[in-house]
Amino acid sequence: MLELKDIRLSYGTTQVLNGVNLSVKRGDVVSIIGPSGTGKTTLLKCINYLARPSSGTIAFDQIQMDYQRADKNAVQAIRLRTAMVFQQFNVFKNMTVIQNVMDPLVVVQRKSKEEAQEIALRELDRVGLSSKRDSYPSQLSGGQLQRTGIARALAVRPDVMLFDEPTSSLDPELVGEVLKVIRDVTSSGITSLLVTHEMQFAKSISNRIVFMDRGVVAADGSPAEIFDSPSSPRLAQFLSSEHSLQ
Amino acid sequence: MDVSAMIPELLSALPLTLAITFTALIAGFCLALLATTLRVHRVPVISHLADLYVSYARSVPVVLQLFVAFYGLPLLVVLFGSEDFFSPTIAAMVALSFYHGGYLSEVLRPAYLAVDRGQHDAADSLGYTFRQKITRVVGPQAVHFALPGYGNSVIYLIHNVALVMYIGAADVMATAHLIMERDYNQYQFETYLVLAVIYSVMCLIAWLIVRFFELRSPMQAPEATAKAQIKNALIASA
Ligand SMILES: Nc1ncnc2c1ncn2[C@@H]1O[C@H](COP(=O)(O)OP(=O)(O)O)[C@@H](O)[C@H]1O
Ligand SMILES: [Mg+2]
């Protein structure tokens, strides 16, 4: 359902993505792993055009786009069918929890307030935040902020969820509550791309693992293939360094 | 003549002072929005003109800006073939609108830039149009960052309205001088003291209004991050 071909992107003189190819099938849960600074975040942001590749193509079901001729309508169509969960949460700071979840429904999807509220309450219940619905972001913990971000993303009913290191900015004791929600989301069958350093978690929820290294996809396979018999020395080295951190 | 007789006379000039102030507040705000938009978006040439305007408004002494408007505007109008209709009051309104707009742009621009990049990303990723993003997310947060600086700029504007007497506008300051001269400069101290009280009250009211909005801001919750507080302090002192 989603196919990226030969994505290239540089910031100034540094090449960040050097021809990335990635294809995702409906229902896939793909975890993207790899060293810091390798372009994992940038790759996710290419999908919804928060980052602007210099070349490459994307196909998202019927929507096709060549990044060299980026087209507003195609970008918007993709944005309406994807939802992103950010490493820094990026919950709207001027809105309460429930307003965060309702706002895209009312503003972008033009739903009525009542309908938006109904959906928002259901999603907040799903992430366990019903009691915090009227709190402002400055009154919440990191885990609660991220669960707000997830509820906001789920509420728009995306075809694909993009998680960018959703637990990396959290205090260790708050990681569990967020992983639990993500596990629940991915097991519901929604197509997901997850950038993460939580190796055990990635292994247990994904049907595919993509190893990115120095701006390319360096390995791509089932969790067993990637974790149990790493195909390259750099992958093996990366896995053992991650392992020693945990 | 005693002080109690002087106060109503001084206050009779207050509407003019307020008219100039409010005109400059409103027109200046519009100019500041325009200048800030141009300066944030960097349109070639036009953005440089906006930079030039802001630097004029911020670096030329306000008295001088008043003289420039008072003597310059009639020339400009004649150039376009119409009659000179500029009273000192209109010149003062124009000059102070420009001054306030330029000054305020240097409050709004950092406030806009203080809004976290991630807030833009989140709104964009959800399919907000630029307009929706500004009105729903970025604008309200920028307002929060701008309020302390905005309060200062309003107070400076009120102070600078006292300079319009130099181009002959009949504001409270000019009226005070008339009263003093008529009384052979007997009650100078008293007159100035009353004037000081009038200005204090005006600034206090302006400050209270801005403060009310500051406290009402949803981002002003007790556990607001230290980073945001530092940003606020920096903007306030800028
Ligand atoms: N907006 C940006 N401007 C300049 N350089 C950037 C920007 N975003 C990311 N980079 C650089 O691009 C590289 C890849 O970043 P990123 O995609 O965040 O990596 P990862 O998510 O794998 O850690 C890094 O070297 C980073 O410094
Ligand atoms: Mg990253």
CSV table of C-alpha atoms in Angstrom, one decimal, chain B:
chain,number,residue,atom,x,y,z
B,1,MET,CA,-6.3,79.2,40.2
B,2,ASP,CA,-6.0,76.0,42.3
B,3,VAL,CA,-5.3,72.5,41.4
B,4,SER,CA,-8.9,71.4,41.5
B,5,ALA,CA,-9.8,73.8,38.8
B,6,MET,CA,-6.9,72.7,36.7
B,7,ILE,CA,-7.7,69.0,36.6
B,8,PRO,CA,-10.9,69.3,34.5
B,9,GLU,CA,-9.1,71.5,32.1
B,10,LEU,CA,-6.3,69.0,31.7
B,11,LEU,CA,-8.7,66.1,31.4
B,12,SER,CA,-10.5,68.0,28.6
B,13,ALA,CA,-7.4,67.3,26.5
B,14,LEU,CA,-7.4,63.6,27.4
B,15,PRO,CA,-9.7,62.5,24.6
B,16,LEU,CA,-7.2,63.7,22.0
B,17,THR,CA,-4.3,61.9,23.8
B,18,LEU,CA,-6.4,58.8,23.9
B,19,ALA,CA,-7.5,59.1,20.2
B,20,ILE,CA,-3.9,59.3,19.1
B,21,THR,CA,-3.0,56.4,21.4
B,22,PHE,CA,-5.8,54.1,20.1
B,23,THR,CA,-5.2,55.0,16.5
B,24,ALA,CA,-1.5,54.1,16.9
B,25,LEU,CA,-2.4,50.9,18.8
B,26,ILE,CA,-4.7,49.7,16.1
B,27,ALA,CA,-2.9,50.9,13.0
B,28,GLY,CA,0.5,50.0,14.6
B,29,PHE,CA,-0.7,46.5,15.3
B,30,CYS,CA,-1.8,46.0,11.6
B,31,LEU,CA,1.6,47.4,10.4
B,32,ALA,CA,3.4,45.1,12.9
B,33,LEU,CA,1.5,42.0,11.6
B,34,LEU,CA,2.3,42.9,8.0
B,35,ALA,CA,6.0,43.7,8.8
B,36,THR,CA,6.4,40.5,10.8
B,37,THR,CA,4.8,38.3,8.1
B,38,LEU,CA,7.1,39.8,5.5
B,39,ARG,CA,10.1,39.4,7.7
B,40,VAL,CA,9.4,35.8,8.7
B,41,HIS,CA,8.7,34.7,5.1
B,42,ARG,CA,11.6,36.5,3.4
B,43,VAL,CA,10.1,37.6,0.2
B,44,PRO,CA,12.9,39.2,-1.8
B,45,VAL,CA,13.1,43.0,-1.8
B,46,ILE,CA,9.8,43.5,0.1
B,47,SER,CA,11.2,41.8,3.2
B,48,HIS,CA,14.2,44.1,3.0
B,49,LEU,CA,11.9,47.1,2.9
B,50,ALA,CA,10.2,45.7,5.9
B,51,ASP,CA,13.5,45.4,7.7
B,52,LEU,CA,14.4,48.9,6.8
B,53,TYR,CA,11.1,50.2,8.1
B,54,VAL,CA,11.5,48.4,11.4
B,55,SER,CA,15.0,49.6,11.8
B,56,TYR,CA,13.8,53.2,11.1
B,57,ALA,CA,11.0,52.9,13.7
B,58,ARG,CA,13.3,51.5,16.3
B,59,SER,CA,16.4,53.6,15.9
B,60,VAL,CA,15.2,57.1,15.0
B,61,PRO,CA,14.2,59.1,18.2
B,62,VAL,CA,10.4,59.4,18.3
B,63,VAL,CA,10.5,63.2,18.5
B,64,LEU,CA,12.4,63.1,15.2
B,65,GLN,CA,9.9,60.7,13.7
B,66,LEU,CA,7.1,63.1,14.6
B,67,PHE,CA,8.9,66.0,12.9
B,68,VAL,CA,9.6,63.9,9.8
B,69,ALA,CA,5.9,63.0,9.6
B,70,PHE,CA,4.8,66.6,10.3
B,71,TYR,CA,7.0,68.2,7.6
B,72,GLY,CA,7.3,65.2,5.3
B,73,LEU,CA,3.7,64.1,4.9
B,74,PRO,CA,2.4,67.4,3.4
B,75,LEU,CA,5.2,67.2,0.8
B,76,LEU,CA,4.2,63.7,0.0
B,77,VAL,CA,0.6,64.6,-0.4
B,78,VAL,CA,1.3,67.6,-2.6
B,79,LEU,CA,3.5,65.4,-4.7
B,80,PHE,CA,0.4,63.3,-5.5
B,81,GLY,CA,-1.5,66.4,-6.4
B,82,SER,CA,-3.9,66.8,-3.5
B,83,GLU,CA,-4.4,69.5,-1.0
B,84,ASP,CA,-2.4,69.6,2.2
B,85,PHE,CA,-4.9,68.5,4.8
B,86,PHE,CA,-2.4,67.4,7.5
B,87,SER,CA,-3.1,68.7,11.0
B,88,PRO,CA,-0.6,68.1,13.7
B,89,THR,CA,-3.0,65.5,15.1
B,90,ILE,CA,-3.1,63.5,11.9
B,91,ALA,CA,0.7,63.7,11.5
B,92,ALA,CA,1.0,62.5,15.1
B,93,MET,CA,-1.3,59.6,14.5
B,94,VAL,CA,0.6,58.6,11.4
B,95,ALA,CA,4.0,59.0,13.0
B,96,LEU,CA,3.1,57.1,16.1
B,97,SER,CA,1.4,54.3,14.2
B,98,PHE,CA,4.6,53.8,12.3
B,99,TYR,CA,6.7,54.0,15.4
B,100,HIS,CA,4.5,51.5,17.3
B,101,GLY,CA,4.2,49.1,14.4
B,102,GLY,CA,7.9,48.9,13.9
B,103,TYR,CA,8.6,48.5,17.6
B,104,LEU,CA,5.9,45.9,18.0
B,105,SER,CA,7.2,43.9,15.0
B,106,GLU,CA,10.3,43.3,17.1
B,107,VAL,CA,8.1,41.8,19.7
B,108,LEU,CA,5.9,39.6,17.4
B,109,ARG,CA,8.7,38.2,15.3
B,110,PRO,CA,10.7,36.6,18.2
B,111,ALA,CA,7.3,35.4,19.7
B,112,TYR,CA,6.4,33.7,16.4
B,113,LEU,CA,9.9,32.1,16.3
B,114,ALA,CA,9.6,31.0,19.9
B,115,VAL,CA,6.8,28.6,19.0
B,116,ASP,CA,8.4,25.2,18.9
B,117,ARG,CA,9.1,23.8,15.4
B,118,GLY,CA,7.3,20.6,16.5
B,119,GLN,CA,4.0,22.4,16.8
B,120,HIS,CA,4.2,23.3,13.1
B,121,ASP,CA,5.2,19.7,12.3
B,122,ALA,CA,2.2,18.3,14.2
B,123,ALA,CA,-0.3,20.6,12.6
B,124,ASP,CA,1.2,20.1,9.1
B,125,SER,CA,1.2,16.3,9.6
B,126,LEU,CA,-2.5,16.4,10.4
B,127,GLY,CA,-3.3,18.3,7.2
B,128,TYR,CA,-4.0,21.8,8.7
B,129,THR,CA,-3.7,24.5,6.0
B,130,PHE,CA,-1.2,27.3,6.7
B,131,ARG,CA,-4.1,29.5,7.8
B,132,GLN,CA,-5.6,26.9,10.1
B,133,LYS,CA,-2.2,26.2,11.6
B,134,ILE,CA,-1.7,29.9,12.4
B,135,THR,CA,-5.2,30.6,13.8
B,136,ARG,CA,-5.5,27.4,15.8
B,137,VAL,CA,-2.1,26.5,17.0
B,138,VAL,CA,0.9,28.8,16.3
B,139,GLY,CA,-0.9,32.2,16.6
B,140,PRO,CA,-2.3,31.6,20.1
B,141,GLN,CA,1.0,30.3,21.3
B,142,ALA,CA,2.9,33.2,19.8
B,143,VAL,CA,0.4,35.6,21.5
B,144,HIS,CA,1.4,34.0,24.8
B,145,PHE,CA,5.1,34.6,24.2
B,146,ALA,CA,4.3,38.2,22.9
B,147,LEU,CA,2.2,39.4,25.7
B,148,PRO,CA,4.9,40.7,28.1
B,149,GLY,CA,6.7,42.5,25.3
B,150,TYR,CA,3.4,43.8,24.0
B,151,GLY,CA,2.6,45.3,27.4
B,152,ASN,CA,5.9,47.1,27.3
B,153,SER,CA,5.4,48.4,23.8
B,154,VAL,CA,2.0,49.8,24.8
B,155,ILE,CA,3.5,51.6,27.8
B,156,TYR,CA,6.3,53.1,25.6
B,157,LEU,CA,3.6,54.3,23.1
B,158,ILE,CA,1.7,56.0,25.9
B,159,HIS,CA,4.9,57.8,27.0
B,160,ASN,CA,5.7,58.8,23.5
B,161,VAL,CA,2.3,60.3,22.9
B,162,ALA,CA,3.5,63.0,25.3
B,163,LEU,CA,5.9,64.2,22.6
B,164,VAL,CA,3.2,65.2,20.1
B,165,MET,CA,3.1,68.7,21.6
B,166,TYR,CA,6.4,69.4,19.8
B,167,ILE,CA,4.5,69.4,16.5
B,168,GLY,CA,1.7,71.4,18.0
B,169,ALA,CA,-1.0,68.8,18.8
B,170,ALA,CA,-3.1,69.8,21.7
B,171,ASP,CA,-2.8,66.8,24.0
B,172,VAL,CA,-2.7,66.8,27.8
B,173,MET,CA,1.0,67.7,27.9
B,174,ALA,CA,0.5,70.8,25.6
B,175,THR,CA,-2.6,71.8,27.6
B,176,ALA,CA,-0.6,71.6,30.8
B,177,HIS,CA,1.9,74.0,29.3
B,178,LEU,CA,-0.8,76.4,28.3
B,179,ILE,CA,-2.2,76.4,31.8
B,180,MET,CA,1.1,77.0,33.3
B,181,GLU,CA,1.9,80.0,31.0
B,182,ARG,CA,-1.5,81.5,31.6
B,183,ASP,CA,-0.8,81.3,35.4
B,184,TYR,CA,2.6,82.9,35.0
B,185,ASN,CA,4.3,79.6,35.8
B,186,GLN,CA,3.2,79.7,39.4
B,187,TYR,CA,1.9,76.2,39.7
B,188,GLN,CA,4.4,74.3,37.7
B,189,PHE,CA,5.1,71.5,40.2
B,190,GLU,CA,1.5,70.9,40.9
B,191,THR,CA,0.6,70.8,37.2
B,192,TYR,CA,3.4,68.3,36.4
B,193,LEU,CA,2.4,66.2,39.4
B,194,VAL,CA,-1.2,65.9,38.1
B,195,LEU,CA,0.2,65.1,34.7
B,196,ALA,CA,2.3,62.3,36.2
B,197,VAL,CA,-0.7,60.9,38.0
B,198,ILE,CA,-2.7,60.9,34.7
B,199,TYR,CA,0.1,59.0,32.9
B,200,SER,CA,0.5,56.6,35.7
B,201,VAL,CA,-3.2,55.7,35.7
B,202,MET,CA,-3.2,55.2,31.9
B,203,CYS,CA,-0.2,52.9,32.0
B,204,LEU,CA,-1.6,51.0,35.0
B,205,ILE,CA,-4.8,50.4,33.1
B,206,ALA,CA,-2.9,49.2,30.1
B,207,TRP,CA,-0.7,47.0,32.2
B,208,LEU,CA,-3.7,45.4,34.0
B,209,ILE,CA,-5.4,44.6,30.8
B,210,VAL,CA,-2.3,42.9,29.3
B,211,ARG,CA,-1.7,41.1,32.6
B,212,PHE,CA,-5.2,39.8,32.6
B,213,PHE,CA,-4.7,38.1,29.3
B,214,GLU,CA,-1.3,36.8,30.4
B,215,LEU,CA,-2.8,35.1,33.4
B,216,ARG,CA,-5.7,33.7,31.4
B,217,SER,CA,-3.3,32.1,28.9
B,218,PRO,CA,-3.6,28.3,29.1
B,219,MET,CA,0.1,28.0,28.7
B,220,GLN,CA,0.7,29.9,31.9
B,221,ALA,CA,-0.1,26.8,34.0
B,222,PRO,CA,1.9,26.5,37.3
B,223,GLU,CA,4.3,23.8,35.9
B,224,ALA,CA,5.1,25.7,32.7
B,225,THR,CA,8.6,24.5,31.7
B,226,ALA,CA,11.6,26.4,32.8
B,227,LYS,CA,12.6,26.8,29.1
B,228,ALA,CA,9.3,28.7,28.3
B,229,GLN,CA,9.8,30.9,31.3
B,230,ILE,CA,13.4,31.8,30.2
B,231,LYS,CA,12.0,32.5,26.7
B,232,ASN,CA,9.4,34.8,28.2
B,233,ALA,CA,11.9,36.7,30.3
B,234,LEU,CA,14.2,37.2,27.3
B,235,ILE,CA,11.3,38.5,25.2
B,236,ALA,CA,10.2,40.8,27.9
B,237,SER,CA,13.6,42.3,28.3
B,238,ALA,CA,14.3,42.6,24.6
